[in-house]
mmCIF file of C-alpha atoms and ligand atoms in Angstrom:
data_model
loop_
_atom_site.group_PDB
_atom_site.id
_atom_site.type_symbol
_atom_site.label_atom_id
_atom_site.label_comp_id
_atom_site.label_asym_id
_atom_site.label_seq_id
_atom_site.Cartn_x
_atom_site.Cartn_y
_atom_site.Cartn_z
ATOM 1 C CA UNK A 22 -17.540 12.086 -70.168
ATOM 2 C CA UNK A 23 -14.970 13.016 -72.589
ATOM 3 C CA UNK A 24 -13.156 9.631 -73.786
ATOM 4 C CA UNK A 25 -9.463 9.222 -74.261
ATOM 5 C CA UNK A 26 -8.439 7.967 -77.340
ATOM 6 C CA UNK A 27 -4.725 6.488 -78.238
ATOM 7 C CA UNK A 28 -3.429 6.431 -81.343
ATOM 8 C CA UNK A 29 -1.393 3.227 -82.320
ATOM 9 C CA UNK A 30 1.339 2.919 -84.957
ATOM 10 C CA UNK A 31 -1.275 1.415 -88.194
ATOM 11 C CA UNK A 32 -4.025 4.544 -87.319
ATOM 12 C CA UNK A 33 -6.184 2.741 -85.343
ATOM 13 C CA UNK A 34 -7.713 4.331 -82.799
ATOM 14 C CA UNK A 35 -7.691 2.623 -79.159
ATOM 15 C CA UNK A 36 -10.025 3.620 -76.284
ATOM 16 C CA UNK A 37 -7.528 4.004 -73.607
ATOM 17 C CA UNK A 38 -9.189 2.810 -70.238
ATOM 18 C CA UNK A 39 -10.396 -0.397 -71.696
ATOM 19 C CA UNK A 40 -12.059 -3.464 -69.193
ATOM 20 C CA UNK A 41 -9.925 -6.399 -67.911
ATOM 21 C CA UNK A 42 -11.324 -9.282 -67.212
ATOM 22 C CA UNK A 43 -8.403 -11.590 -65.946
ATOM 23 C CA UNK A 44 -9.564 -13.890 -63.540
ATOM 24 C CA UNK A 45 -13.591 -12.862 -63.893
ATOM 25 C CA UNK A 46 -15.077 -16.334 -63.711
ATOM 26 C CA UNK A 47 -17.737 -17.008 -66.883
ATOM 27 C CA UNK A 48 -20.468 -16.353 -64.725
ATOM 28 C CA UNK A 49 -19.309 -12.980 -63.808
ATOM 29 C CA UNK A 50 -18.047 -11.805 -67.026
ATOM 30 C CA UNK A 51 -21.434 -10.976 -69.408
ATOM 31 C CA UNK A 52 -22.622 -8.412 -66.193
ATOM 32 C CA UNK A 53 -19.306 -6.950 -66.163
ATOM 33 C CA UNK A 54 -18.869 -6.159 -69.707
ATOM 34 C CA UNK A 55 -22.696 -5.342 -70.049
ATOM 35 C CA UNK A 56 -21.854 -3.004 -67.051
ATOM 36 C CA UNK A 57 -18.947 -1.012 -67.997
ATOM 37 C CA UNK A 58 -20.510 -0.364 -71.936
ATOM 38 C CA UNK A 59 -23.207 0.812 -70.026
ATOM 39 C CA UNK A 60 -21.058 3.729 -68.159
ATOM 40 C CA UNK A 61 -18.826 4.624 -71.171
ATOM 41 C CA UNK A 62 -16.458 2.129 -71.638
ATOM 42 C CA UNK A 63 -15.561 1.293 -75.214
ATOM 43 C CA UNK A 64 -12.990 -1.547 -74.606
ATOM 44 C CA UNK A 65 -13.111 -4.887 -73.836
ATOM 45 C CA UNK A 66 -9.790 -6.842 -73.192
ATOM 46 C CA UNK A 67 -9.785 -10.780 -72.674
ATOM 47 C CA UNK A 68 -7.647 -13.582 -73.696
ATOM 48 C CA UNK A 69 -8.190 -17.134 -75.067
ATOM 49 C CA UNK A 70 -6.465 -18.427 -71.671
ATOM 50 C CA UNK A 71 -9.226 -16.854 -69.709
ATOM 51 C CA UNK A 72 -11.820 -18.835 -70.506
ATOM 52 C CA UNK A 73 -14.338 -16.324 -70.794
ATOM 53 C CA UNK A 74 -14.390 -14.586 -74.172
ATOM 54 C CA UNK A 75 -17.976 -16.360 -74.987
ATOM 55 C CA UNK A 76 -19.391 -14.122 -71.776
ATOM 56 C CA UNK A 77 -17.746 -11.118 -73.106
ATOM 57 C CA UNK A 78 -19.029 -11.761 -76.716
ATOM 58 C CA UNK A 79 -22.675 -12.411 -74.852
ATOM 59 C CA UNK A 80 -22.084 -8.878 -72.786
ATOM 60 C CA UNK A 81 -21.230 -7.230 -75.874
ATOM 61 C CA UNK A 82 -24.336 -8.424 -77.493
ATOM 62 C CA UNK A 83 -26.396 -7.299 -74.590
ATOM 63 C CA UNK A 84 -25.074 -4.021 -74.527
ATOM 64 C CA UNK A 85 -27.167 -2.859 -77.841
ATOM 65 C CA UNK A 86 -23.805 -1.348 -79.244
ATOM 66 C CA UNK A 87 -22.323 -1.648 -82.758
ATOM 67 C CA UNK A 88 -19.841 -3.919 -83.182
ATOM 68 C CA UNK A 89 -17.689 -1.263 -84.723
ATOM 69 C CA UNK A 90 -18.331 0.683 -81.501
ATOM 70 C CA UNK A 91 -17.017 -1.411 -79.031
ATOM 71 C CA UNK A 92 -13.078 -2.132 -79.678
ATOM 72 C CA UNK A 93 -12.311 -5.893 -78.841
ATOM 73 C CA UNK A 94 -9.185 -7.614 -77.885
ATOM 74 C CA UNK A 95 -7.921 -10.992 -77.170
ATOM 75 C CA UNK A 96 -4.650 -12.699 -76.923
ATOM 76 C CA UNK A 97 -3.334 -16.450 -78.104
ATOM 77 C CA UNK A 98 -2.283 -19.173 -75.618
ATOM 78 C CA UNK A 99 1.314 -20.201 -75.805
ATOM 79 C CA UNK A 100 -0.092 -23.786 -76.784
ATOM 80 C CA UNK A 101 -1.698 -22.698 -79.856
ATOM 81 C CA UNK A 102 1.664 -21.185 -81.068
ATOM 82 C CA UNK A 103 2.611 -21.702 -84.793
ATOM 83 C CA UNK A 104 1.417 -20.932 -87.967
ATOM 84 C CA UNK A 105 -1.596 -22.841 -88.286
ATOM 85 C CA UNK A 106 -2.268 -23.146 -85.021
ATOM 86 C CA UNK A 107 -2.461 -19.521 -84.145
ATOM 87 C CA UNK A 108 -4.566 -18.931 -87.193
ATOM 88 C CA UNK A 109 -6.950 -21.520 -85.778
ATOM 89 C CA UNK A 110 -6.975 -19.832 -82.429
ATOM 90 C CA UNK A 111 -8.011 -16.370 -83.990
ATOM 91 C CA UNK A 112 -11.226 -19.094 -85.006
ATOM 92 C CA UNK A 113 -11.304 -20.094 -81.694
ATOM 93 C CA UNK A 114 -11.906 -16.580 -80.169
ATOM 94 C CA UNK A 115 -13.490 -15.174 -82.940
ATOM 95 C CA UNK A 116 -16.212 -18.033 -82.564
ATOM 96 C CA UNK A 117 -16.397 -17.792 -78.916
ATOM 97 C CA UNK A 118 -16.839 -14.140 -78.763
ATOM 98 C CA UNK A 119 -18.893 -14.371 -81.968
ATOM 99 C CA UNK A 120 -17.346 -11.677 -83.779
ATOM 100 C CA UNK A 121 -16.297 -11.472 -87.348
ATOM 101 C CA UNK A 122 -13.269 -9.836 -86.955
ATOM 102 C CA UNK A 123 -10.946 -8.235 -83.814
ATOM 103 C CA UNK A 124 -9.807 -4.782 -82.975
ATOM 104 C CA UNK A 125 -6.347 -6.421 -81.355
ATOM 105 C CA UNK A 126 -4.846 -10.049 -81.302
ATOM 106 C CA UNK A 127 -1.546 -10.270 -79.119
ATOM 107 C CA UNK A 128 0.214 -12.953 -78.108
ATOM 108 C CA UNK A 129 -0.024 -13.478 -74.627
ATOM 109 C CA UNK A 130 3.628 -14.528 -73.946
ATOM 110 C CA UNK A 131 6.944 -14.978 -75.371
ATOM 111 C CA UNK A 132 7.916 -18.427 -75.105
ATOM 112 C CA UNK A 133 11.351 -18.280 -75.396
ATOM 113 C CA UNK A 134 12.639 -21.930 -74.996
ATOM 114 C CA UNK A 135 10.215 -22.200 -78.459
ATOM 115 C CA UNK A 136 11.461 -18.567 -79.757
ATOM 116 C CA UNK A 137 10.787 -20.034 -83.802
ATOM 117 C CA UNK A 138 7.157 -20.765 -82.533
ATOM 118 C CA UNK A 139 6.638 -17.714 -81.047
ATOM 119 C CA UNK A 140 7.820 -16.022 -84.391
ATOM 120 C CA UNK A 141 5.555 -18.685 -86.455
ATOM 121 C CA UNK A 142 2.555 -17.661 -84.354
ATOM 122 C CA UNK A 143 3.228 -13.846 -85.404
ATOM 123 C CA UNK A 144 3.672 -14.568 -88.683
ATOM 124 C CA UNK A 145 0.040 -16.040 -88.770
ATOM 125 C CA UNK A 146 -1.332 -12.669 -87.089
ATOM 126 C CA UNK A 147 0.313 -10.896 -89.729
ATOM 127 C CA UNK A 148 -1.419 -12.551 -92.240
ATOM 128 C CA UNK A 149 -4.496 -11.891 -90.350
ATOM 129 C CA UNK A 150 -4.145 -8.359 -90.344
ATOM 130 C CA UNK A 151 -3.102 -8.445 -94.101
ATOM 131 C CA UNK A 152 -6.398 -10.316 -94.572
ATOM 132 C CA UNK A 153 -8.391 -7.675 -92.284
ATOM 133 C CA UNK A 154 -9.474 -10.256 -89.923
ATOM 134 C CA UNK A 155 -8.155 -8.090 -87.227
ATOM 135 C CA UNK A 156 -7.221 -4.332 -87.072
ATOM 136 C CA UNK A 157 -3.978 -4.348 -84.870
ATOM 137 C CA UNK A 158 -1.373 -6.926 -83.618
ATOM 138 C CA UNK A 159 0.779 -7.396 -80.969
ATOM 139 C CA UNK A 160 2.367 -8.898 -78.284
ATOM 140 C CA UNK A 161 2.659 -9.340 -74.249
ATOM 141 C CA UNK A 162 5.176 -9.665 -71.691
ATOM 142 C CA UNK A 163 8.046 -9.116 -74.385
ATOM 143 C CA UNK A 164 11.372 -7.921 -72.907
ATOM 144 C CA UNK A 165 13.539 -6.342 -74.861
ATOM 145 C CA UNK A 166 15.843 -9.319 -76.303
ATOM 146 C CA UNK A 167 12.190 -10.368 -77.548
ATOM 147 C CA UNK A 168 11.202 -7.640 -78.775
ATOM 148 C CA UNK A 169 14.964 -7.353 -81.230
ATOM 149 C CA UNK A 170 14.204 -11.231 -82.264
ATOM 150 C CA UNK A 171 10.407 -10.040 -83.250
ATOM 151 C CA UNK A 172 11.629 -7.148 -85.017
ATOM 152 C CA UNK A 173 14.413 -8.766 -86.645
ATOM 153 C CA UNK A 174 12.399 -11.865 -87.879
ATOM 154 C CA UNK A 175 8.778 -10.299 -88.988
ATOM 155 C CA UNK A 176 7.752 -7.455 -90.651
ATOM 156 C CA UNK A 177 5.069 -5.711 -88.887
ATOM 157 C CA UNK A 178 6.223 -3.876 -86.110
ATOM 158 C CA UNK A 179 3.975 -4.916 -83.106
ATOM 159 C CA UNK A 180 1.087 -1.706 -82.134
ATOM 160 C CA UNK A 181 1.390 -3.071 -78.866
ATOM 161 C CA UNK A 182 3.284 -4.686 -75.994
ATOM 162 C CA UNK A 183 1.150 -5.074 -72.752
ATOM 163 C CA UNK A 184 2.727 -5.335 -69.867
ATOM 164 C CA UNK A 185 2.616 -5.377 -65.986
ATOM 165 C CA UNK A 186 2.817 -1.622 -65.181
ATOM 166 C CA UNK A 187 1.845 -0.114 -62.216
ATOM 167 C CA UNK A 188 3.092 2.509 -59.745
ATOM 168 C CA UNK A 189 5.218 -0.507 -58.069
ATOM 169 C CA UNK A 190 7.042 -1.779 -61.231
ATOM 170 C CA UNK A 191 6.978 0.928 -63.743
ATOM 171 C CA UNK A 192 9.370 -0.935 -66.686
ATOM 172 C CA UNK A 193 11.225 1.976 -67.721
ATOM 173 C CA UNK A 194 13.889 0.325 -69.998
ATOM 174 C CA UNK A 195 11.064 -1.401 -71.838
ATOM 175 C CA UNK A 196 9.156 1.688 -72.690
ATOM 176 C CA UNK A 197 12.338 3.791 -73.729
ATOM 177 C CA UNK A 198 12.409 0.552 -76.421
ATOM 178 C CA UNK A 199 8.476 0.476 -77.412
ATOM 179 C CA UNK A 200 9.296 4.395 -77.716
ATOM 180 C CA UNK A 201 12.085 3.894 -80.356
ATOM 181 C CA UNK A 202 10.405 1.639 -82.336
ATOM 182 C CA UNK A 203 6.972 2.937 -82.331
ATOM 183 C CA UNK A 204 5.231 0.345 -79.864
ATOM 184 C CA UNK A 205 1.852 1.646 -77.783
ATOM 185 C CA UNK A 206 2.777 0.484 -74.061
ATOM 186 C CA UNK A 207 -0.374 -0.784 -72.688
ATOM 187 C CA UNK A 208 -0.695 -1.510 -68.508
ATOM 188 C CA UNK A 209 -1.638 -4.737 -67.073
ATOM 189 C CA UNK A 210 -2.369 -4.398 -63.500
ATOM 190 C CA UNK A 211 -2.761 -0.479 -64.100
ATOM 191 C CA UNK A 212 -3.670 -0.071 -60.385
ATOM 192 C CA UNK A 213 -1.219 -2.745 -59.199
ATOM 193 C CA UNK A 214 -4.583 -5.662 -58.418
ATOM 194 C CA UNK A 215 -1.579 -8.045 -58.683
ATOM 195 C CA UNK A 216 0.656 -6.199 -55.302
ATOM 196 C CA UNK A 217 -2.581 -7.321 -53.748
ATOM 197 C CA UNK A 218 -4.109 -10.420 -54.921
ATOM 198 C CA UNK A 219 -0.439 -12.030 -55.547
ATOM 199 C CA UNK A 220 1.630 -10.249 -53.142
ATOM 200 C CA UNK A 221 1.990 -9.749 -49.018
ATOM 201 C CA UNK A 222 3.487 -6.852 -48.599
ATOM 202 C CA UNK A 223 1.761 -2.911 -49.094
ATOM 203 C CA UNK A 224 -0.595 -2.822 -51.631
ATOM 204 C CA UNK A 225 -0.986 0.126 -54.574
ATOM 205 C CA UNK A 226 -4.201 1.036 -53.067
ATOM 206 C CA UNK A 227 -3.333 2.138 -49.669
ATOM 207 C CA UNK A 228 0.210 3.293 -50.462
ATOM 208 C CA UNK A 229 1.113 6.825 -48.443
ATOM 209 C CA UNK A 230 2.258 9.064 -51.273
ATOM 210 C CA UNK A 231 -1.320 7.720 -53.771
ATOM 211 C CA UNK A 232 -3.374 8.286 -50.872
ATOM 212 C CA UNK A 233 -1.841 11.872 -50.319
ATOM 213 C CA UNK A 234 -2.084 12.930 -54.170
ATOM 214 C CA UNK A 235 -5.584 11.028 -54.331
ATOM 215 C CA UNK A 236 -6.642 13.156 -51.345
ATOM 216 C CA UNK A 237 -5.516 16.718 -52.660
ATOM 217 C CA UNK A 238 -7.982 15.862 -55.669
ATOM 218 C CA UNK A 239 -10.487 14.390 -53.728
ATOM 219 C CA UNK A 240 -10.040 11.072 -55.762
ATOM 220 C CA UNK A 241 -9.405 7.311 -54.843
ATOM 221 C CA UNK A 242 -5.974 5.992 -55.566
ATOM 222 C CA UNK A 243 -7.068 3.697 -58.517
ATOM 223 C CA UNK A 244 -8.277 6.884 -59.929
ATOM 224 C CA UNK A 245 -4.816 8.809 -59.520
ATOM 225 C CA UNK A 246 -3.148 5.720 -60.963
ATOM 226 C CA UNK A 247 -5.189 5.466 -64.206
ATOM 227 C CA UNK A 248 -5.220 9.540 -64.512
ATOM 228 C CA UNK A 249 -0.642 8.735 -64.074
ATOM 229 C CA UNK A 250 -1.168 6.216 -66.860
ATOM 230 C CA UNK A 251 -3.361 8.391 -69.051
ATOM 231 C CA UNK A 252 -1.284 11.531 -68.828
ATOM 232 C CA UNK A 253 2.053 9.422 -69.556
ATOM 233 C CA UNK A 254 0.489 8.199 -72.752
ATOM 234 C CA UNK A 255 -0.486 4.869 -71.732
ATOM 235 C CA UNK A 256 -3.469 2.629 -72.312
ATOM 236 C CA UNK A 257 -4.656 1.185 -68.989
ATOM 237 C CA UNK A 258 -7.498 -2.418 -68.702
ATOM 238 C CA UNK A 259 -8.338 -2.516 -64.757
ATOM 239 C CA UNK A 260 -10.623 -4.970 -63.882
ATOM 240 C CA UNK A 261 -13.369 -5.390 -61.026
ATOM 241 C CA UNK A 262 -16.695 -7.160 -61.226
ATOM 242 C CA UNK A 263 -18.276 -4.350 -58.624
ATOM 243 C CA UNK A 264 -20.129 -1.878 -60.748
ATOM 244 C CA UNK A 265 -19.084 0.906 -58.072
ATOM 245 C CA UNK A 266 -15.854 0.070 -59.330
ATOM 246 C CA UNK A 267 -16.059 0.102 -62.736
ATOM 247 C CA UNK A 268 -17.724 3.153 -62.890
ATOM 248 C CA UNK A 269 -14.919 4.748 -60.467
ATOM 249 C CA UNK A 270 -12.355 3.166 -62.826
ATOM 250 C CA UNK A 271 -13.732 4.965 -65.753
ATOM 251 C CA UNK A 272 -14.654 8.276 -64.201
ATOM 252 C CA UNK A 273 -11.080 9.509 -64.703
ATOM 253 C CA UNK A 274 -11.232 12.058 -67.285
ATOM 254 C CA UNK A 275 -11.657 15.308 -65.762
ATOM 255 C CA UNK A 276 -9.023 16.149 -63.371
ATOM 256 C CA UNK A 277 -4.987 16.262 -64.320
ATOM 257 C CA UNK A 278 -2.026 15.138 -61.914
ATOM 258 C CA UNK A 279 0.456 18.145 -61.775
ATOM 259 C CA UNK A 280 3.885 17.307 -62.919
ATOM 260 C CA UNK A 281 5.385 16.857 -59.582
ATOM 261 C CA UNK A 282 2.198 14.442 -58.679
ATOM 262 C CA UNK A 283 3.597 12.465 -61.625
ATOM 263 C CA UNK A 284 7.241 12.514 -60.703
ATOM 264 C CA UNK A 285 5.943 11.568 -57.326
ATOM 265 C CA UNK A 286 4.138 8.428 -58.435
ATOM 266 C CA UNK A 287 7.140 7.445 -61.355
ATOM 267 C CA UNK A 288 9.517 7.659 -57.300
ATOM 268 C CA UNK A 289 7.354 4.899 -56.193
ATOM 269 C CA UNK A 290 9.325 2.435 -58.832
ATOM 270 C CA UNK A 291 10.488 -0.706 -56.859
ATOM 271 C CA UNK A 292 11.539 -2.784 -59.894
ATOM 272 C CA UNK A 293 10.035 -6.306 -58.789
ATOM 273 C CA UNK A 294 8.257 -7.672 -60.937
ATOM 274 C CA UNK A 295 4.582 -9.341 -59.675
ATOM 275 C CA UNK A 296 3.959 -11.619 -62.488
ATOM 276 C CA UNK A 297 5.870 -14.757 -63.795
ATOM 277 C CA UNK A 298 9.277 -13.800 -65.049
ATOM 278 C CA UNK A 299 8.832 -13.326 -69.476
ATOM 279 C CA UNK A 300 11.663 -15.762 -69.484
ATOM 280 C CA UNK A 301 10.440 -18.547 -67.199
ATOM 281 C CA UNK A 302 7.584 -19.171 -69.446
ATOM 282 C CA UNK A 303 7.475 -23.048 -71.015
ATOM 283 C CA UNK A 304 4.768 -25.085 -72.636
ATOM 284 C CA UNK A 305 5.477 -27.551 -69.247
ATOM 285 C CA UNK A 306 5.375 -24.781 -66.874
ATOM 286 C CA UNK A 307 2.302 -23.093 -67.748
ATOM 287 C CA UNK A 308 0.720 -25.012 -71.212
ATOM 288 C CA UNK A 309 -3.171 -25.533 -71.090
ATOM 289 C CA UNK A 310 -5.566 -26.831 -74.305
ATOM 290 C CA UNK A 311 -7.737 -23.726 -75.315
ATOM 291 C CA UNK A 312 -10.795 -25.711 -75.870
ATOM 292 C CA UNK A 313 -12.505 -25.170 -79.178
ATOM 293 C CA UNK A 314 -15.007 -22.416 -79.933
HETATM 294 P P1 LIG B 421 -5.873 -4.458 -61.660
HETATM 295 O O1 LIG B 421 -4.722 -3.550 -61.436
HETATM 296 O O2 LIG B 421 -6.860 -4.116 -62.687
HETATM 297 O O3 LIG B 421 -6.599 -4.674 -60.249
HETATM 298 C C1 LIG B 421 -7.744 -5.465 -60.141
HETATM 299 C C2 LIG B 421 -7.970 -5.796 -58.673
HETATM 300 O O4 LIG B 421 -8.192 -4.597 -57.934
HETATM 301 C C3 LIG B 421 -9.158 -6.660 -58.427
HETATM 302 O O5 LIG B 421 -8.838 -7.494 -57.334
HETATM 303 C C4 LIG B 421 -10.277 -5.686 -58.043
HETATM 304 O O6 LIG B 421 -11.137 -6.324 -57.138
HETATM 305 C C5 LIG B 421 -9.523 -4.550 -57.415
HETATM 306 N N1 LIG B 421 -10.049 -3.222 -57.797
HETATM 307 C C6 LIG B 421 -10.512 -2.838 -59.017
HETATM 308 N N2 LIG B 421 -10.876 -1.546 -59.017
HETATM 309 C C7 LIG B 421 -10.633 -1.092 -57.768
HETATM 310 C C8 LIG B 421 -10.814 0.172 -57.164
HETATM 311 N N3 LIG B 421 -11.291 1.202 -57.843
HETATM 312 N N4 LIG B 421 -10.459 0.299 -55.852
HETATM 313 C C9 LIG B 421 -9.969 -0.762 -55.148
HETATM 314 N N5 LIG B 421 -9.771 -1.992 -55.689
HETATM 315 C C10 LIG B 421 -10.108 -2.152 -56.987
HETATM 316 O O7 LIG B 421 -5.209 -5.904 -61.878
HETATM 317 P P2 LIG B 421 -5.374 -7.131 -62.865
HETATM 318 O O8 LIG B 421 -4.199 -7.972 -62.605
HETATM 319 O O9 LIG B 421 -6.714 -7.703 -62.783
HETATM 320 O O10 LIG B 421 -5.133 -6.526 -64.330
HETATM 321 C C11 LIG B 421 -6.137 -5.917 -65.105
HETATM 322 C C12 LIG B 421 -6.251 -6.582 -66.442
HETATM 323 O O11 LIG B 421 -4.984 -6.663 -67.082
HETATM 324 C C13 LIG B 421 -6.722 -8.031 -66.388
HETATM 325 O O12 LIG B 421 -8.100 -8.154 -66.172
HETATM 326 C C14 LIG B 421 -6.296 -8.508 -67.749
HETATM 327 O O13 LIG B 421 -7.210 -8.042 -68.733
HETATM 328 C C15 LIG B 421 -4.939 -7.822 -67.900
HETATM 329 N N6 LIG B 421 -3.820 -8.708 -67.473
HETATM 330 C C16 LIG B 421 -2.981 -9.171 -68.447
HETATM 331 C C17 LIG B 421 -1.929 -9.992 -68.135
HETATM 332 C C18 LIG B 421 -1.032 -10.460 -69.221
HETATM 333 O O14 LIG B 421 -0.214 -11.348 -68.982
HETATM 334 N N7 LIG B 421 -1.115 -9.913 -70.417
HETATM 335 C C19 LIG B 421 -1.684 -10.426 -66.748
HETATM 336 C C20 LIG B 421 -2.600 -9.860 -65.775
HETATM 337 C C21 LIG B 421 -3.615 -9.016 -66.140
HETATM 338 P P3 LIG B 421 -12.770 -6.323 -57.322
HETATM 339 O O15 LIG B 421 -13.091 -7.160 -58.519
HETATM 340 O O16 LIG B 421 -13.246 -6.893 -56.031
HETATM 341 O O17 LIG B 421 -13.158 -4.881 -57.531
#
């Protein structure tokens, strides 16, 4: 199956339906990862916080594949902000996953009652990119008055911001920025897991106008929401552990949403937000040790 490719603002290339694996316990992750290189994936994304990257590193391996074949990313914990701290973490992950170097290193979070951290802790990716330990930086969560301190206080401009974006809270301020300045807009929650696993109310997956649009192409409504993601440009990581799943998740690249499917979907916009609020984040609220490699 044909695979989607983004380009992000350096020239690196970034498969565009990429594997979450958010809340995969260790013991689930190395047959998840192992699973979706098998069908096609070509993108792994994980995060120090998760507590998994050594089972994605040991799916990786299993998989037979390059490592220049398979595009890796991870993100840094808000408690290993700062300069040498954060350049420490990349040795944490990197060791963990056992790779030499990554495709992408975000941070996962502003933390804005430590905004000079947060900067610190970019700083050090820069100089990891500068010293090709990774190919891409970025961030996560960032709003916009983040995003202006970033800018205005490093020099790389991030390749990506990835954020909670799904039919239910669609962020359209924050991608009118990340279009100005250059920034890929990457989903978290693509298919809106988090209006089900975190919220009581309808979920993505059985909402009325998805269903109709996912029957018309004879599709399920996680596929319609990745195809909504793809055609608007976006890079999308759902996760599952079920390999029915992660095949279904990836077989999403031969059919096309009309324009008034995808003016139907963008309608479905409530603007609340599923995940903690960018701004609420603190070291006391939501700080936990990333344990050494
Ligand atoms: P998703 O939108 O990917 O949804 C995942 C949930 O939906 C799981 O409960 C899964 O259950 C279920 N599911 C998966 N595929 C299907 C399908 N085809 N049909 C029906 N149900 C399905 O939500 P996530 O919140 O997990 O986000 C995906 C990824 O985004 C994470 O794994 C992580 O990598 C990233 N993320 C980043 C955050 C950040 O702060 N930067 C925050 C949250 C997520 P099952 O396993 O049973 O299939």
């Amino acid at each position: 199956m044909h695979q989607h490719t983004v380009t992000l603002n350096n020239g690196v290339d970034l498969p565009a339906i990429g594997l979450g694996v958010f809340q995969t316990p260790p013991e689930a992750t190395t047959a998840a990862v192992e699973e979706a290189l098998r069908v096609g994936y070509r993108h792994i994304d994980t995060a120090a916080a998760y507590l998994n990257e050594r089972e994605v590193g040991e799916g990786i391996r299993r998989s037979g594949l390059g490592r220049d074949e398979v595009f890796v990313e991870t993100k840094i914990w808000i408690n290993d902000y700062g300069r040498d701290a954060t350049l420490h973490a990349f040795d944490k992950s990197a060791g963990k996953l056992d790779v030499e170097w990554l495709d992408l290193l975000i941070l996962h979070q502003p933390l804005p009652s430590a905004f000079d951290r947060t900067l610190d802790a970019y700083r050090a990716l820069e100089k990891l990119l500068a010293d090709g330990k990774v190919r891409a930086i970025g961030v996560s969560n960032f709003l916009p008055a983040h995003l202006d301190r970033l800018l205005a206080g490093t020099s790389v401009v991030p390749a990506v911001n990835q954020i909670e974006l799904h039919p239910y809270f669609q962020q359209p301020a924050l991608r009118r920025v990340h279009a100005e300045h250059g920034i890929h807009t990457q989903a978290w929650s693509p298919i809106g897991g988090i209006t089900s696993y975190r919220a009581a109310g309808r979920t993505t997956f059985d909402d009325p106008a998805l269903l109709e649009i996912a029957r018309a192409h004879g599709r399920s409504t996680a596929q319609v929401m990745l195809r909504w993601h793809l055609q608007q440009g976006r890079s999308a990581i759902p996760n599952s552990t079920r390999p029915d799943r992660i095949a279904e998740n990836f077989a999403v690249f031969d059919f096309e949403l009309t324009t008034g499917e995808l003016a139907a979907i963008d309608a479905l916009d409530t603007g609340v937000r599923g995940g903690p609020e960018p701004d609420s984040i603190t070291l006391d609220a939501f700080g936990r040790e990333i344990p050494e490699a």
